[in-house]
Coordinates of C-alpha atoms and ligand atoms in Angstrom, one line a residue:
X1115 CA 136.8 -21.0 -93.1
X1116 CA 135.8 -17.9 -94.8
X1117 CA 133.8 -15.1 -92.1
X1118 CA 131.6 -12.7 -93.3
X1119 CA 133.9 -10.4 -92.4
X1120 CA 136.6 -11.5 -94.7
X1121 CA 134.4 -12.2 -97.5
X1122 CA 133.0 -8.3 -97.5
X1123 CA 136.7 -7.3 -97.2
X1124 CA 138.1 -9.7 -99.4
X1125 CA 135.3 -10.2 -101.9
X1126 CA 136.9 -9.3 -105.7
X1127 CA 133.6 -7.4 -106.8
X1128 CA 134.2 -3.8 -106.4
X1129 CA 130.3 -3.0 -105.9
X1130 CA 130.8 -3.5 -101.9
X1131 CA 131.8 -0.3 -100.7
X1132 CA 133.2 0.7 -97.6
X1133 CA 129.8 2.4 -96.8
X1134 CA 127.9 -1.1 -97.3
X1135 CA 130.4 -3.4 -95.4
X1136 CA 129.8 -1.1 -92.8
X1137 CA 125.8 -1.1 -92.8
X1138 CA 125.5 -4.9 -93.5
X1139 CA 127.7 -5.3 -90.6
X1140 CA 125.4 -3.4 -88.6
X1141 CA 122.9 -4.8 -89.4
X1142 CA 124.0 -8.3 -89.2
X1143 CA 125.4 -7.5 -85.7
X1144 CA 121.4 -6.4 -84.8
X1145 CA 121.0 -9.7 -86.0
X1146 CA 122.9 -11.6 -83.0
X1147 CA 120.9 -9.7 -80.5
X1148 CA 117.5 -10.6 -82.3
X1149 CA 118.9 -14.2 -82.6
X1150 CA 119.7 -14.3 -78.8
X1151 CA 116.1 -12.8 -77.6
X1152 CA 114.5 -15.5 -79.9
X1153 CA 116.4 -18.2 -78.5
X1154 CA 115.6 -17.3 -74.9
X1155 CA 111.8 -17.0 -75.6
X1156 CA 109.8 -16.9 -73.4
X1157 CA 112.5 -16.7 -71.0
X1158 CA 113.1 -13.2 -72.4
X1159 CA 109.5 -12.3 -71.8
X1160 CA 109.4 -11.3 -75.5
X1161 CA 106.3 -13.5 -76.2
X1162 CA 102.9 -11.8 -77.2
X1163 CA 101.3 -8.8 -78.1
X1164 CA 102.6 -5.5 -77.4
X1165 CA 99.4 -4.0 -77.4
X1166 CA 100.3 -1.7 -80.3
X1167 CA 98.6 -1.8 -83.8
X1168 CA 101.4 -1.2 -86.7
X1169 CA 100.6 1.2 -90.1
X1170 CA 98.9 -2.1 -91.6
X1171 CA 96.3 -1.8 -88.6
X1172 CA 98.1 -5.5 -87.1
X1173 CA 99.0 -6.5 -83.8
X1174 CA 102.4 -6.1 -83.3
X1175 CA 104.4 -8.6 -81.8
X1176 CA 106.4 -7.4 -78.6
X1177 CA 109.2 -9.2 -80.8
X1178 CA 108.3 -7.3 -83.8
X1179 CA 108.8 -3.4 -81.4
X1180 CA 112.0 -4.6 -80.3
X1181 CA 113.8 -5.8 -83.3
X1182 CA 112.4 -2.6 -85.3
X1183 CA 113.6 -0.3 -82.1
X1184 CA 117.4 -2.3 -82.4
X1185 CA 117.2 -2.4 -85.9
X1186 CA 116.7 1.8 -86.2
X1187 CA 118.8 2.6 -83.4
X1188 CA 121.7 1.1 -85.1
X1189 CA 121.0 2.0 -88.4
X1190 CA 120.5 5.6 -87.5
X1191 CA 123.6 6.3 -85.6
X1192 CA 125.5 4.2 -88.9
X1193 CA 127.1 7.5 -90.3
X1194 CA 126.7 5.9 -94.2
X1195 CA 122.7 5.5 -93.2
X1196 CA 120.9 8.6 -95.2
X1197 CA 117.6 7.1 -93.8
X1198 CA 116.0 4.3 -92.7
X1199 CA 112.3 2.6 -93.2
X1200 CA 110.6 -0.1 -91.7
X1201 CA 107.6 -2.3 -92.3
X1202 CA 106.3 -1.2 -88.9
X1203 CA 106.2 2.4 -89.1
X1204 CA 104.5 5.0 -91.1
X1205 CA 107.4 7.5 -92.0
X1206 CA 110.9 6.5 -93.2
X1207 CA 113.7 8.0 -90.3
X1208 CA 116.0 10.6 -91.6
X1209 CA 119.5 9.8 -90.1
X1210 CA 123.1 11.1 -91.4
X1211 CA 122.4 13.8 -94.2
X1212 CA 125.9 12.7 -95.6
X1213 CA 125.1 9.3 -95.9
X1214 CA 124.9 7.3 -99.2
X1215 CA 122.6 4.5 -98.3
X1216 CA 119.1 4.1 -97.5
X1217 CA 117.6 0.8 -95.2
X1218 CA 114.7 -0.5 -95.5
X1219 CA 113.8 -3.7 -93.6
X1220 CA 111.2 -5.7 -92.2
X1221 CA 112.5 -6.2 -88.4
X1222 CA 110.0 -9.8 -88.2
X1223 CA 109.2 -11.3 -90.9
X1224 CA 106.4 -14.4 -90.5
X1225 CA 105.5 -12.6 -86.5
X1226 CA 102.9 -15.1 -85.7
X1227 CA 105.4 -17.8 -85.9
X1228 CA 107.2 -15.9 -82.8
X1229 CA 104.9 -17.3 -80.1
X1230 CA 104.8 -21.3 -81.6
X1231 CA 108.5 -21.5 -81.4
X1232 CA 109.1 -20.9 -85.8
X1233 CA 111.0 -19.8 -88.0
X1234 CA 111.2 -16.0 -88.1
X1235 CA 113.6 -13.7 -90.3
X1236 CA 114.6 -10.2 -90.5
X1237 CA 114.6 -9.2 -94.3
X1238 CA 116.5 -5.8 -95.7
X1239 CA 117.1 -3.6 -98.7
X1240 CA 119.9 -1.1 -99.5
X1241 CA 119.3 2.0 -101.8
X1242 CA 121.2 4.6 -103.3
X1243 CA 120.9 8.5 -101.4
X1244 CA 121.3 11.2 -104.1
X1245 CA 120.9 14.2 -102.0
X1246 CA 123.5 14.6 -99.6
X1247 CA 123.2 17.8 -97.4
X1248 CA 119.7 17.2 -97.1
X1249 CA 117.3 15.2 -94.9
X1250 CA 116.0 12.4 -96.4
X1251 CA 112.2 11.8 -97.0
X1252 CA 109.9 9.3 -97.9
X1253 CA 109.9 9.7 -101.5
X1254 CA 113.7 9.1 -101.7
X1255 CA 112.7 5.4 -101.2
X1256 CA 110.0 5.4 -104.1
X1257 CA 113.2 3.4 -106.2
X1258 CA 112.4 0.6 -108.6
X1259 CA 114.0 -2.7 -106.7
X1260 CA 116.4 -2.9 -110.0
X1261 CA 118.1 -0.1 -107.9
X1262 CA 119.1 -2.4 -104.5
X1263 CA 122.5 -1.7 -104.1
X1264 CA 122.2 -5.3 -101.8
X1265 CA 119.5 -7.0 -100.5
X1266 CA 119.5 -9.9 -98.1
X1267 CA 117.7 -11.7 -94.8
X1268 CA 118.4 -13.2 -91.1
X1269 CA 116.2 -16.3 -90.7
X1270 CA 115.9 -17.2 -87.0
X1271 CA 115.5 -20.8 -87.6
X1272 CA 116.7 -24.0 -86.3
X1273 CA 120.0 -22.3 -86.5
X1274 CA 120.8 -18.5 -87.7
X1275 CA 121.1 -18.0 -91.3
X1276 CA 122.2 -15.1 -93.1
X1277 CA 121.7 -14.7 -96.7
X1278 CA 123.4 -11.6 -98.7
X1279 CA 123.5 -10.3 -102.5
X1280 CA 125.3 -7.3 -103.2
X1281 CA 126.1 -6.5 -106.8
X1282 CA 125.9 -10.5 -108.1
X1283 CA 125.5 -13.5 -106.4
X1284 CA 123.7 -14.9 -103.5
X1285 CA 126.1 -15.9 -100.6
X1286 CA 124.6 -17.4 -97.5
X1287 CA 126.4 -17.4 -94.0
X1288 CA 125.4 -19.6 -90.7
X1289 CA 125.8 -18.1 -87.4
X1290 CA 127.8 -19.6 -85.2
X1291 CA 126.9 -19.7 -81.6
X1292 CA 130.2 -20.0 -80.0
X1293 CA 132.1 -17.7 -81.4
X1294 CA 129.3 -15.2 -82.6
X1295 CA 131.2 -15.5 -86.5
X1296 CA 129.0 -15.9 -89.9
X1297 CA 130.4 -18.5 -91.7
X1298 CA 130.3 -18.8 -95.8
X1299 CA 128.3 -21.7 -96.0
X1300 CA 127.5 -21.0 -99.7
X1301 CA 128.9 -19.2 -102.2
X1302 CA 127.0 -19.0 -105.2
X1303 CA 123.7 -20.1 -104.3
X1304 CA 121.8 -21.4 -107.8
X1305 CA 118.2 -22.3 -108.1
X1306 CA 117.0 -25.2 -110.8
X1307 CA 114.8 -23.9 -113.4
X1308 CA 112.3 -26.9 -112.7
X1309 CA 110.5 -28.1 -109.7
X1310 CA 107.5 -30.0 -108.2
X1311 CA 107.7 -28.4 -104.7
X1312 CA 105.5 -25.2 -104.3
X1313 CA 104.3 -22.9 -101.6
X1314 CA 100.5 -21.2 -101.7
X1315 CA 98.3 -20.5 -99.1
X1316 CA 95.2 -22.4 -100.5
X1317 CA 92.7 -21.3 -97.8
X1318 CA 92.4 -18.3 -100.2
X1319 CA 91.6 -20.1 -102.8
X1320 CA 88.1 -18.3 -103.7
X1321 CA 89.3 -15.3 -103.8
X1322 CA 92.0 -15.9 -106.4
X1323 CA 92.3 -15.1 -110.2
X1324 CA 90.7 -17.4 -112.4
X1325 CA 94.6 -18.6 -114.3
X1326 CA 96.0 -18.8 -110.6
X1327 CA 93.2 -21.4 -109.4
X1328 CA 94.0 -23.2 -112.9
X1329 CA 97.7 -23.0 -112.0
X1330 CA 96.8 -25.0 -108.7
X1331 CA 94.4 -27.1 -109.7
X1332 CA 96.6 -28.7 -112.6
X1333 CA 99.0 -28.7 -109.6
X1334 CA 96.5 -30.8 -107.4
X1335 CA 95.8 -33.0 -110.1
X1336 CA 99.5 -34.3 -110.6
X1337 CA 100.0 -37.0 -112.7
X1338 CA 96.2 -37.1 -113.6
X1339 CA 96.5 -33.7 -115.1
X1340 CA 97.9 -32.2 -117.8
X1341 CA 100.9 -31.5 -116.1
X1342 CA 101.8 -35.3 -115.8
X1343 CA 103.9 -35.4 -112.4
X1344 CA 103.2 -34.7 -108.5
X1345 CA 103.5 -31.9 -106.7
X1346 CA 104.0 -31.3 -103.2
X1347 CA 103.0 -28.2 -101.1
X1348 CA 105.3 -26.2 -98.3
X1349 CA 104.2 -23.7 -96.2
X1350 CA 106.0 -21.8 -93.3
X1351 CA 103.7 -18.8 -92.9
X1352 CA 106.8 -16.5 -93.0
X1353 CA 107.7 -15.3 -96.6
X1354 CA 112.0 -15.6 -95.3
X1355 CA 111.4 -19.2 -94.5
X1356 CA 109.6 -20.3 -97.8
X1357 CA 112.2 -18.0 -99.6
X1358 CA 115.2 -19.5 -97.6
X1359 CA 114.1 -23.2 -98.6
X1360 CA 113.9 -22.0 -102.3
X1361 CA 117.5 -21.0 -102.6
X1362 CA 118.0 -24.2 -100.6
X1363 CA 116.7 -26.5 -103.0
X1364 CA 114.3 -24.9 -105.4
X1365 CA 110.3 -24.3 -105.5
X1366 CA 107.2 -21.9 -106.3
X1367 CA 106.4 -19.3 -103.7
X1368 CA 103.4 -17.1 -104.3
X1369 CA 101.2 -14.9 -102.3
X1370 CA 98.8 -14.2 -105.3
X1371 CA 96.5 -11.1 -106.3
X1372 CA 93.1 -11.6 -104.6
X1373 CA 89.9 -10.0 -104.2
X1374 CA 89.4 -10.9 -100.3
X1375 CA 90.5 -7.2 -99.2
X1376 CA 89.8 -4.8 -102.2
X1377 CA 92.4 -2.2 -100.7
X1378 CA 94.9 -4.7 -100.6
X1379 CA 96.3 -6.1 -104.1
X1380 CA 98.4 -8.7 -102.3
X1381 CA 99.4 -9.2 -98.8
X1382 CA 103.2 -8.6 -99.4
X1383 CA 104.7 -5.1 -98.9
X1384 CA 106.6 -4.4 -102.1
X1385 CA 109.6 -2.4 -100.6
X1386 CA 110.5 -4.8 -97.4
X1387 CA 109.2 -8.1 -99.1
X1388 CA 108.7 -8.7 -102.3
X1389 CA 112.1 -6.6 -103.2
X1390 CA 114.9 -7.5 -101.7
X1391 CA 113.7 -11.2 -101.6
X1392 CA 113.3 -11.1 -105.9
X1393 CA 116.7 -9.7 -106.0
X1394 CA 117.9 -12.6 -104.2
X1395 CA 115.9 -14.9 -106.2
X1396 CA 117.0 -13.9 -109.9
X1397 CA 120.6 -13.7 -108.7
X1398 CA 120.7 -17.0 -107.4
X1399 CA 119.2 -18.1 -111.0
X1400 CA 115.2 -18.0 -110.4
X1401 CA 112.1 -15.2 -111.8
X1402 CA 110.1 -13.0 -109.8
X1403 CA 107.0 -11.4 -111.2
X1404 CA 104.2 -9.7 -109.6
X1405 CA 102.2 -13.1 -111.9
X1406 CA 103.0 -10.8 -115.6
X1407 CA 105.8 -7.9 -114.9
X1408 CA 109.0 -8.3 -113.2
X1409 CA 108.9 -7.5 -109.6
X1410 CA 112.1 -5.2 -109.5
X1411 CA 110.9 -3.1 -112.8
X1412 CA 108.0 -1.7 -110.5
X1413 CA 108.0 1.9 -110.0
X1414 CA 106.5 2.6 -106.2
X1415 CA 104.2 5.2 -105.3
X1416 CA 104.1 4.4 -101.7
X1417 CA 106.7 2.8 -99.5
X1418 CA 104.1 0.7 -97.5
X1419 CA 102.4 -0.7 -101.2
X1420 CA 101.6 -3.9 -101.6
X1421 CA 102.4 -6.0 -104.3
X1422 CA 101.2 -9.7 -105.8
X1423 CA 104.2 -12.7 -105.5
X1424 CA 105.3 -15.4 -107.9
X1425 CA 108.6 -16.1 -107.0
X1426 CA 111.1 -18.8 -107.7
X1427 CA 111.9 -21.9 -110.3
X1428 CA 112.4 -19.9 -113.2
X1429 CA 110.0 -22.4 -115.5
X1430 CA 106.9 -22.5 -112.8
X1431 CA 107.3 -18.9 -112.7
X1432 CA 107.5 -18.3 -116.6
X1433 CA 104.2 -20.9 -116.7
X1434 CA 102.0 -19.2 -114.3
X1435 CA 103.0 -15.8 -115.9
X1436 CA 102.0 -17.4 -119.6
X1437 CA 98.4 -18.3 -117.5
X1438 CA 97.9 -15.1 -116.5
X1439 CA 98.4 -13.8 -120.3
X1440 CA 96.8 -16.5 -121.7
X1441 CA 93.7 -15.5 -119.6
X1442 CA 94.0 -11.9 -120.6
X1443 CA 93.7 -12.3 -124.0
X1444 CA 90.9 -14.2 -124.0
X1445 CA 88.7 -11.5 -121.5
Ligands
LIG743 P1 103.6 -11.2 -90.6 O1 105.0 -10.8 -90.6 O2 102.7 -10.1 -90.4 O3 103.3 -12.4 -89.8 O4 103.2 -11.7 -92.1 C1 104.0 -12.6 -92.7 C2 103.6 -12.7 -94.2 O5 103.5 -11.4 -94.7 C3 104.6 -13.5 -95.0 O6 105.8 -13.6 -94.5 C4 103.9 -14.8 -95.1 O7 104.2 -15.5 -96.3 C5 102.5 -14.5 -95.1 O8 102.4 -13.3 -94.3 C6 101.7 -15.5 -94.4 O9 100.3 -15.2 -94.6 P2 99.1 -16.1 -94.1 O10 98.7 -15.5 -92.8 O11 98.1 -16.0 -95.2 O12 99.6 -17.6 -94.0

């Protein structure tokens, strides 16, 4: 039985540091609490709103305040933690100016699952910090995701699942209750190239991009299209859980580019979503593109952007992106 505790200190790849055992540890260890408040529930009086509107201008989840509050007190008192920002807050926190790492991480991920007794994760990206002996700032987290030193998630589902890459690979780890232990559950996670399961939120339908509602309706039409086979649709409302059951056993997640909300290119934040979730995908085998460009080659401008998703079985990804260019050469 391998912990995660002996796989960061026994692990052969040289890429995990001291510094990053030591703030995935933390973090995971935030984790357990966020895992316990979830499982007591209502019981916890952790249900509802907290009255508080987030930097998006959403309700916040009293949930959502308390893991961002763990999350950043434990991060900020790591002494490898240069800074830390979060989905729910404005400004990144500067922490230890001699740190080496920067966190970012959305604290709830899929928050209006909270109250209906769903799936929920905590998802999180490490950086590089350049300039030690100063006070980190927001623009020290405008990195391309090709920088993530790791990236990984917590999903708070039927059980507690933790799933990590740092350098290569995709490792995933299952809390167990008893003894408070991640156990290696899977050590070289690997997504098929093909599949017929995908994950859309079709309500948005109208507002979509002409090759994306082509993509869906050949979809739709199955085996009386040109695509000649079924498909079947998946939706848990919370980006970690459609992500988690793609390195589980394949699919097509996407939150595409639409028109509904002109200020808002896609739904997904770039820097706490889109990210850290890509790098797992393409290390566990899959593609990520924002529907044409790679997802981790994007330069940010801002650390709250947002960013269209197409994410997971490398050939539905590849197809939708040959869509897109398709109809771009013929406008
Ligand atoms: P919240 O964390 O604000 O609930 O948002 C979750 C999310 O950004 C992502 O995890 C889901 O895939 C997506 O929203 C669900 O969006 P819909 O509301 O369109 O189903």
């Amino acid at each position: 039985m391998t912990t995660l505790t002996s796989y960061l200190d026994t692990n052969k790849n040289t890429e995990i540091t001291p510094a990053l055992k030591d703030v995935i540890t933390t973090i995971t260890e935030v984790g357990k609490t966020i895992s316990q408040l979830l499982r007591k529930g209502a019981l916890a009086d952790i249900l509802g709103e907290a009255g508080q509107e987030n930097v998006q201008g959403e309700t916040q989840k009293k949930l959502d305040v308390l893991a961002n509050d763990l999350l950043l007190d434990a991060l900020t008192h790591n002494q490898h933690c240069a800074g830390v920002a979060s989905e729910e807050l404005d400004d990144a926190t500067p922490a230890n100016t001699e740190g080496s790492l920067l966190v970012l991480f959305d604290p709830l991920d899929g928050s209006s699952n909270i109250d209906i007794n769903m799936a929920v994760g905590t998802i999180f990206s490490i950086l590089p910090y350049q300039r030690q002996g100063h006070l980190s700032t927001n623009s020290d987290f405008l990195q391309a995701g090709n920088q993530q030193l790791a990236a990984g998630y917590l999903l708070y589902g039927t059980s507690t699942v933790f799933a990590l890459t740092v350098a290569e690979g995709v490792a995933m780890f299952s809390l167990d209750p008893d003894t408070g232990d991640y156990i290696l559950i899977e050590n070289d996670v690997r997504i098929d190239a093909d599949t017929s399961e995908y994950a859309i939120n079709s309500s948005n339908y109208r507002y979509w991009l002409a090759p994306m509602q082509q993509y869906i309706d050949e979809l739709i039409a199955g085996k009386t299209g040109v695509r000649g086979r079924d498909f079947n649709t998946r939706w848990v409302a919370a980006m970690v859980g459609d992500v988690h059951r793609i390195l589980c056993r394949g699919g097509l997640f996407t939150y595409p580019f639409d028109t509904k909300d002109p200020n808002k290119p896609g739904k997904l934040r770039l820097m706490y979503e889109a990210n850290p979730t890509s790098l797992l995908i393409e290390r566990a085998g899959g593609a990520a593109t924002d529907a044409t460009a790679r997802i981790l080659d994007i330069s940010p401008t801002d650390i709250h952007q947002r960013v269209p998703v197409v994410l997971g079985s490398k050939n539905e990804v590849d197809y939708i992106k040959k869509l897109h260019l398709q109809h771009a050469d013929n406008d």
